[in-house]
Coordinates of C-alpha atoms in Angstrom, one line a residue:
M1 CA 0.2 0.0 -0.1
Q2 CA 1.3 3.4 -0.7
R3 CA 2.3 5.6 2.3
D4 CA 0.0 8.5 2.5
V5 CA 1.7 12.0 2.5
S6 CA -0.3 15.1 3.0
T7 CA 0.1 18.4 1.0
E8 CA 1.7 20.1 4.4
E9 CA 4.9 18.2 3.9
H10 CA 5.2 19.6 0.3
P11 CA 5.3 23.5 0.7
A12 CA 6.1 25.6 -2.1
V13 CA 9.6 27.0 -1.7
A14 CA 10.0 30.7 -1.6
G15 CA 7.0 30.9 -3.8
L16 CA 8.0 28.5 -6.2
P17 CA 5.1 26.7 -8.0
S18 CA 4.8 23.1 -6.5
T19 CA 3.3 21.8 -9.9
I20 CA 5.3 21.3 -13.3
A21 CA 2.4 23.2 -15.1
G22 CA 2.6 25.8 -12.5
L23 CA 6.4 26.1 -13.1
L24 CA 6.1 26.5 -16.7
A25 CA 3.4 29.2 -16.4
R26 CA 5.7 31.2 -13.9
N27 CA 8.6 31.0 -16.3
A28 CA 6.4 32.0 -19.5
Q29 CA 5.4 35.2 -17.5
A30 CA 8.8 35.9 -15.7
R31 CA 11.0 35.2 -18.7
P32 CA 9.0 34.6 -22.2
A33 CA 11.6 35.3 -24.5
A34 CA 14.6 33.6 -22.6
A35 CA 15.8 30.6 -24.4
A36 CA 14.8 27.4 -22.5
I37 CA 15.7 24.5 -24.8
L38 CA 18.6 24.6 -27.0
A39 CA 20.2 21.9 -29.6
P40 CA 22.8 21.5 -32.0
G41 CA 21.6 22.8 -35.3
R42 CA 18.2 23.8 -34.1
E43 CA 16.8 27.4 -33.0
P44 CA 16.1 27.8 -29.4
L45 CA 12.7 27.3 -27.8
C46 CA 11.8 30.1 -25.5
Y47 CA 9.8 30.0 -22.2
R48 CA 6.7 31.2 -23.5
E49 CA 6.9 29.0 -26.4
L50 CA 7.6 25.7 -24.0
F51 CA 4.6 26.7 -21.9
E52 CA 2.3 26.8 -24.7
F53 CA 3.9 23.6 -26.4
A54 CA 3.5 21.7 -23.2
T55 CA 0.0 22.5 -22.6
G56 CA -0.8 21.9 -26.2
V57 CA 0.6 18.5 -25.8
V58 CA -1.5 17.8 -22.6
D59 CA -4.7 18.9 -24.8
T60 CA -3.7 16.5 -27.5
L61 CA -3.2 13.6 -24.7
R62 CA -6.8 14.3 -23.6
R63 CA -8.3 14.2 -26.8
F64 CA -6.5 10.6 -27.5
G65 CA -8.5 9.7 -24.2
F66 CA -5.9 10.1 -21.6
A67 CA -6.5 11.7 -18.2
R68 CA -4.3 12.9 -15.4
H69 CA -4.0 9.7 -13.6
H70 CA -2.8 7.4 -16.8
K71 CA 0.5 6.3 -17.2
V72 CA 2.4 7.4 -20.1
A73 CA 5.6 5.6 -21.2
V74 CA 7.8 7.9 -23.1
L75 CA 10.6 6.7 -25.4
A76 CA 12.8 9.1 -27.5
A77 CA 16.5 9.6 -28.3
T78 CA 18.4 11.8 -25.7
G79 CA 18.0 15.2 -27.1
P80 CA 15.6 18.3 -27.1
E81 CA 12.3 16.2 -28.1
M82 CA 12.9 13.9 -25.0
A83 CA 13.2 16.7 -22.9
T84 CA 10.1 18.6 -24.0
A85 CA 8.2 15.2 -23.9
V86 CA 8.8 14.5 -20.2
V87 CA 8.0 17.9 -19.4
A88 CA 4.8 18.1 -21.4
V89 CA 3.5 14.7 -20.3
S90 CA 4.4 14.9 -16.7
A91 CA 2.4 18.2 -16.8
G92 CA -0.8 16.6 -17.4
C93 CA -0.1 12.9 -16.9
V94 CA 1.9 10.4 -15.0
C95 CA 5.3 10.6 -16.9
V96 CA 7.2 7.1 -17.3
P97 CA 10.5 7.9 -19.1
L98 CA 12.1 4.6 -20.1
N99 CA 15.3 3.2 -21.6
P100 CA 14.6 2.5 -25.4
A101 CA 17.4 -0.1 -25.2
F102 CA 15.5 -2.3 -23.0
T103 CA 14.8 -6.2 -24.4
A104 CA 11.7 -7.4 -25.2
V105 CA 11.9 -9.5 -22.1
E106 CA 12.2 -6.5 -20.1
W107 CA 9.5 -4.4 -21.9
R108 CA 6.9 -7.2 -21.1
R109 CA 7.7 -6.8 -17.2
Y110 CA 7.9 -3.1 -17.4
L111 CA 4.9 -2.4 -19.4
V112 CA 2.7 -4.9 -17.3
D113 CA 4.5 -4.2 -14.0
L114 CA 4.0 -0.4 -14.3
Q115 CA 0.4 -0.7 -15.8
I116 CA 1.3 1.4 -18.6
S117 CA -1.6 3.1 -20.5
V118 CA -0.1 4.3 -23.5
A119 CA 3.5 4.5 -25.0
V120 CA 4.7 7.6 -26.7
I121 CA 7.4 6.6 -28.9
Q122 CA 9.7 8.6 -31.3
H123 CA 8.5 7.2 -34.6
D124 CA 11.8 6.4 -36.2
L125 CA 13.3 4.9 -32.8
E126 CA 14.5 1.3 -32.9
T127 CA 13.0 -0.3 -29.8
A128 CA 11.4 -3.5 -29.0
C129 CA 8.8 -1.5 -26.9
R130 CA 6.8 -1.1 -29.9
D131 CA 6.1 -4.7 -30.9
V132 CA 5.6 -5.5 -27.3
A133 CA 2.9 -3.0 -26.5
R134 CA 1.1 -3.9 -29.5
E135 CA 1.3 -7.7 -28.3
L136 CA -0.3 -6.6 -24.9
G137 CA -2.8 -4.4 -26.5
I138 CA -1.3 -1.3 -25.4
P139 CA -1.8 1.9 -27.7
V140 CA 1.3 3.5 -29.2
I141 CA 1.3 7.1 -30.0
D142 CA 3.9 8.4 -32.6
L143 CA 6.1 11.2 -31.6
V144 CA 7.5 12.9 -34.8
A145 CA 10.2 15.8 -34.5
Q146 CA 9.2 19.0 -36.2
T147 CA 13.0 19.5 -37.1
D148 CA 12.3 22.8 -38.9
R149 CA 10.7 24.4 -35.9
P150 CA 12.4 25.2 -32.4
A151 CA 14.3 22.8 -30.5
G152 CA 12.1 19.9 -29.0
V153 CA 8.8 20.7 -30.8
F154 CA 7.2 17.5 -32.1
S155 CA 3.9 16.4 -33.0
L156 CA 1.7 13.3 -31.8
R157 CA 0.0 10.8 -34.0
A158 CA -2.1 8.1 -33.1
A159 CA -3.6 5.3 -35.1
F160 CA -6.1 3.8 -32.7
E161 CA -9.7 4.9 -31.9
H162 CA -10.1 7.1 -29.1
Q163 CA -12.9 8.9 -26.9
P164 CA -11.7 12.5 -25.9
V165 CA -11.7 13.1 -22.0
T166 CA -11.7 16.3 -19.8
D167 CA -9.5 16.7 -17.0
G168 CA -7.1 19.3 -15.0
L169 CA -3.2 19.5 -15.0
G170 CA -1.2 17.8 -12.2
E171 CA -1.7 18.7 -8.6
P172 CA 1.3 18.9 -6.0
V173 CA 0.3 15.6 -4.6
D174 CA 0.0 13.8 -8.1
H175 CA 2.5 11.6 -9.4
A176 CA 4.4 13.5 -12.0
F177 CA 6.9 10.5 -12.9
L178 CA 7.3 6.9 -12.1
L179 CA 11.2 5.9 -12.2
P180 CA 12.3 2.2 -11.9
T181 CA 15.4 1.9 -9.8
S182 CA 18.6 0.5 -11.0
G183 CA 17.8 -3.0 -9.8
T184 CA 21.3 -4.0 -9.7
T185 CA 21.0 -6.2 -6.6
S186 CA 17.4 -7.3 -7.0
R187 CA 14.0 -6.8 -9.1
P188 CA 13.9 -3.3 -9.8
K189 CA 11.3 -1.2 -7.8
T190 CA 9.1 1.6 -9.1
V191 CA 9.8 5.0 -7.4
P192 CA 6.5 7.5 -7.9
L193 CA 7.5 11.2 -7.6
T194 CA 4.9 13.9 -7.3
H195 CA 4.9 17.4 -8.7
A196 CA 6.1 18.6 -5.3
N197 CA 8.9 16.2 -4.9
V198 CA 10.3 17.2 -8.3
C199 CA 9.9 20.9 -8.0
Y200 CA 11.5 20.9 -4.4
S201 CA 14.4 18.8 -5.7
G202 CA 15.1 20.9 -8.6
T203 CA 15.2 24.0 -6.2
S204 CA 17.8 22.1 -4.0
V205 CA 20.1 21.8 -6.7
V206 CA 19.5 25.4 -7.7
R207 CA 20.6 26.4 -4.0
S208 CA 23.4 24.2 -3.7
V209 CA 25.4 25.3 -6.7
G210 CA 23.9 29.0 -7.0
L211 CA 22.2 28.7 -10.2
T212 CA 20.6 31.8 -11.7
H213 CA 18.6 32.8 -14.9
Q214 CA 22.2 33.5 -16.4
D215 CA 23.4 30.0 -16.2
R216 CA 23.4 27.4 -19.1
L217 CA 23.4 23.7 -18.8
L218 CA 25.3 21.6 -21.4
N219 CA 23.5 18.3 -20.8
V220 CA 24.9 14.8 -22.2
L221 CA 22.7 12.7 -19.8
P222 CA 19.5 10.8 -20.6
F223 CA 16.3 11.8 -19.1
H224 CA 15.2 8.4 -18.3
H225 CA 17.4 8.5 -14.9
A226 CA 16.6 10.9 -12.1
H227 CA 20.1 12.6 -12.5
G228 CA 19.7 14.1 -16.0
L229 CA 15.9 14.6 -15.7
I230 CA 15.7 16.4 -12.2
S231 CA 19.1 17.4 -11.0
G232 CA 19.8 18.7 -15.0
L233 CA 16.7 19.5 -16.7
F234 CA 14.0 20.5 -13.7
S235 CA 16.8 22.7 -11.8
V236 CA 17.1 24.5 -15.1
L237 CA 13.5 25.2 -15.2
V238 CA 13.6 26.2 -11.7
S239 CA 16.2 28.7 -12.4
T240 CA 14.5 30.0 -15.4
S241 CA 18.0 29.3 -17.2
G242 CA 18.6 27.3 -20.5
I243 CA 19.6 23.7 -21.2
V244 CA 21.6 22.6 -24.3
C245 CA 20.2 19.2 -25.1
A246 CA 22.8 17.2 -26.8
P247 CA 22.3 14.0 -28.7
G248 CA 23.9 12.1 -25.8
F249 CA 27.4 12.0 -24.6
V250 CA 30.0 12.0 -27.8
A251 CA 33.4 12.9 -26.3
A252 CA 34.7 13.9 -29.7
R253 CA 31.9 16.4 -30.2
F254 CA 31.8 17.8 -26.2
L255 CA 34.6 20.5 -26.8
A256 CA 32.9 21.9 -29.9
W257 CA 29.6 22.2 -28.0
L258 CA 31.3 23.9 -25.4
E259 CA 32.4 26.4 -27.6
E260 CA 29.4 26.8 -29.4
F261 CA 27.1 27.2 -26.8
R262 CA 29.0 28.8 -23.9
P263 CA 27.5 26.7 -20.9
T264 CA 28.3 27.5 -17.5
W265 CA 27.9 24.2 -16.0
I266 CA 28.0 20.4 -16.7
T267 CA 26.5 17.6 -14.6
G268 CA 27.7 13.9 -15.2
V269 CA 28.9 10.8 -13.8
P270 CA 32.3 10.0 -13.3
A271 CA 32.8 7.9 -16.5
I272 CA 31.6 10.9 -18.5
H273 CA 33.9 13.3 -16.5
Q274 CA 37.0 10.9 -17.2
A275 CA 36.3 10.9 -20.8
I276 CA 35.8 14.7 -21.2
L277 CA 39.1 15.0 -19.3
K278 CA 40.9 12.7 -21.7
E279 CA 39.5 14.6 -24.7
A280 CA 40.6 18.0 -23.2
Q281 CA 44.0 16.8 -22.4
N282 CA 44.4 15.4 -25.9
S283 CA 42.8 18.6 -27.6
K284 CA 45.1 20.5 -30.0
T285 CA 42.9 23.6 -29.2
S286 CA 43.2 25.6 -26.0
I287 CA 40.5 25.5 -23.6
A288 CA 41.6 28.1 -21.5
N289 CA 39.1 30.5 -20.0
T290 CA 36.0 28.5 -20.9
S291 CA 32.5 29.6 -20.3
L292 CA 32.2 26.9 -17.6
R293 CA 32.0 28.3 -13.8
L294 CA 31.3 24.8 -12.4
I295 CA 31.3 20.9 -13.0
R296 CA 29.0 18.8 -11.0
S297 CA 29.4 15.1 -10.4
A298 CA 27.0 12.6 -9.0
S299 CA 25.5 9.0 -9.2
S300 CA 28.9 7.5 -8.0
S301 CA 32.1 8.3 -6.3
L302 CA 34.6 10.4 -8.3
P303 CA 38.0 9.4 -7.9
S304 CA 40.0 11.7 -6.4
N305 CA 42.8 12.3 -9.0
V306 CA 40.1 13.0 -11.7
F307 CA 38.7 15.3 -9.3
E308 CA 42.0 17.2 -9.2
A309 CA 42.8 17.0 -12.9
L310 CA 39.3 18.3 -13.8
E311 CA 39.9 21.8 -11.7
K312 CA 43.4 21.9 -13.3
Q313 CA 42.2 21.4 -16.6
F314 CA 39.3 23.6 -16.8
G315 CA 40.0 26.0 -13.9
V316 CA 36.7 25.8 -12.2
P317 CA 35.4 24.0 -9.0
V318 CA 34.3 20.4 -9.0
I319 CA 31.1 19.8 -7.0
E320 CA 30.3 16.3 -6.0
G321 CA 27.2 15.3 -4.8
Y322 CA 25.0 12.1 -3.7
G323 CA 21.7 11.3 -4.8
M324 CA 19.2 8.6 -5.3
T325 CA 15.8 8.1 -7.3
E326 CA 13.9 7.8 -4.1
A327 CA 14.9 11.4 -3.0
A328 CA 14.2 12.8 -6.7
S329 CA 17.9 12.9 -7.2
Q330 CA 19.8 15.1 -4.9
I331 CA 20.4 14.2 -1.4
A332 CA 23.7 16.0 -0.2
S333 CA 26.2 18.2 -2.3
N334 CA 29.6 19.9 -1.5
P335 CA 28.8 23.6 -1.4
M336 CA 30.4 26.1 -3.8
P337 CA 33.5 28.1 -2.9
P338 CA 34.3 29.8 -0.7
L339 CA 32.5 27.4 1.5
P340 CA 34.9 24.3 2.0
R341 CA 34.6 21.3 -0.2
K342 CA 36.2 18.0 1.3
I343 CA 37.8 15.6 -0.8
G344 CA 36.1 12.0 -0.3
S345 CA 32.8 13.7 0.9
V346 CA 29.8 14.0 -0.8
G347 CA 28.7 17.1 1.1
V348 CA 26.0 18.4 3.3
A349 CA 22.5 17.8 3.4
A350 CA 21.0 19.4 0.1
G351 CA 17.3 18.7 -0.2
P352 CA 16.3 16.2 2.6
E353 CA 17.3 15.9 6.3
I354 CA 20.2 13.1 6.9
A355 CA 20.6 11.0 9.7
I356 CA 22.8 7.8 10.7
F357 CA 21.1 5.1 12.2
D358 CA 22.5 1.8 13.9
D359 CA 20.8 -1.5 13.4
N360 CA 18.3 -0.9 16.0
G361 CA 17.3 2.3 14.4
N362 CA 18.7 5.0 16.8
A363 CA 20.4 8.0 15.8
L364 CA 24.3 8.0 15.9
G365 CA 26.6 10.9 16.6
A366 CA 29.2 12.8 14.4
G367 CA 32.0 10.3 13.1
Q368 CA 30.0 7.0 13.9
T369 CA 29.3 4.8 11.1
G370 CA 26.1 3.7 10.5
E371 CA 23.3 3.4 7.9
I372 CA 22.4 6.9 5.9
V373 CA 18.7 7.6 6.2
M374 CA 16.8 10.6 5.0
R375 CA 13.6 12.3 5.1
G376 CA 12.0 15.5 3.3
P377 CA 9.8 16.9 0.8
N378 CA 11.8 15.5 -2.2
V379 CA 11.7 11.9 -0.7
T380 CA 9.0 9.5 -2.2
A381 CA 6.2 8.4 -0.1
G382 CA 7.0 4.7 -1.0
Y383 CA 7.3 2.4 -3.7
L384 CA 4.8 1.7 -5.9
S385 CA 2.5 -1.4 -5.1
D386 CA 5.4 -3.1 -3.1
D387 CA 4.4 -3.3 0.6
A388 CA 7.4 -5.6 1.2
A389 CA 10.0 -3.2 -0.1
N390 CA 8.2 -0.2 1.8
E391 CA 8.1 -2.1 4.9
A392 CA 12.0 -2.9 4.7
A393 CA 12.9 0.6 3.5
F394 CA 11.1 2.6 5.9
S395 CA 11.8 3.3 9.5
G396 CA 9.0 5.6 10.7
T397 CA 9.2 9.0 8.5
W398 CA 13.0 8.0 7.7
L399 CA 13.8 6.2 4.3
R400 CA 16.8 3.9 4.4
T401 CA 19.2 4.2 1.7
G402 CA 20.9 1.1 2.2
D403 CA 24.3 2.9 2.2
L404 CA 26.9 3.0 5.0
G405 CA 28.4 6.2 6.0
Y406 CA 29.2 9.1 8.7
L407 CA 28.7 12.5 9.2
D408 CA 31.6 14.7 10.4
V409 CA 31.4 17.3 12.9
D410 CA 30.6 19.9 10.4
G411 CA 27.9 18.0 9.1
Y412 CA 29.7 16.5 5.8
L413 CA 28.8 13.1 4.7
F414 CA 31.1 10.1 3.9
I415 CA 29.9 7.3 2.2
V416 CA 32.0 3.9 3.1
G417 CA 29.9 1.2 1.6
R418 CA 26.6 -0.6 1.1
I419 CA 25.0 -2.6 3.8
K420 CA 24.5 -5.5 1.3
E421 CA 28.3 -5.9 0.9

């Protein structure tokens, strides 16, 4: 059974809307002509256009018969159409962004387990999802990119019979996204994230790295994971800045994108940062005085030698953080200079409240190692339709992460391992 969380646990932050549609409307009013979505070879999509486009997509889904509670799988190549699709679909339905590379066996499991109502699939995308959906009787909507229009604009085409419905936009406590966990050690669990969870977590990233409307993110991450989706895309929307939606990570093109789009920050996983570093070190073109003001790293530990080499190569601070899907991405982050960053630490609480528990659920003091637990407005209320997982994961209001670590006297979190290891 889903754990109940009242609206009082998800307050708006400093006047920030706590729904995705509200966020888009605010941005369209505050910075209508500012570039929101950018991409190589495309004109930018401004915030007024993004709001109008997203509400138009919701209207189309309503005409196709899908209401606020329907679960809509979204599959597209990494790039501007996937960005606008997840934003638009989540504004009016439950968006389920999934990896197009899943096998047919995996698709049968996900489509059934997640009770998908319809699959929105890029029309020229090679994926087993299309055939499996039709086997299961799940309707498919084709997403067709409009490459002669601003970045991210697409049309939706449906060949099935449908009965239009009338419904409102998502509310703060409605599910905006369903995101499967990685499932590396067990069967994947499904994490529901509300509109309020997502808006709050995006705000946490904005605060931790000091984003303003003058920033621009060069995104190379997929949007079917919380890192790229929320710490990337939604932190941009919260800050009314811009996001360059590259077609995935292509190391050989990264420096050219850096020069063309003049981004102020990037966020990625250690493997990407290692590849960027290698490309920069091998480049015959000087990369001194780039537009970057920070490099953010999360999802796994960044080796200290890579950390130091990145700072030396690009001349900007590397900000390492810690996150989980269950926390709508960010849990902790090292602060921006001049506040201290500690090598080996993932930083201070940056979103949820963090504590360390012993085996009996008692809070431990500074320097004592135990399980990292968290609670707060960005943390999921519980796994979808998984009573056993919820029983194991929650200790009262605290969510157990399964990670072992300690907090030092300054509140910096150090991760030392996994309980299962």
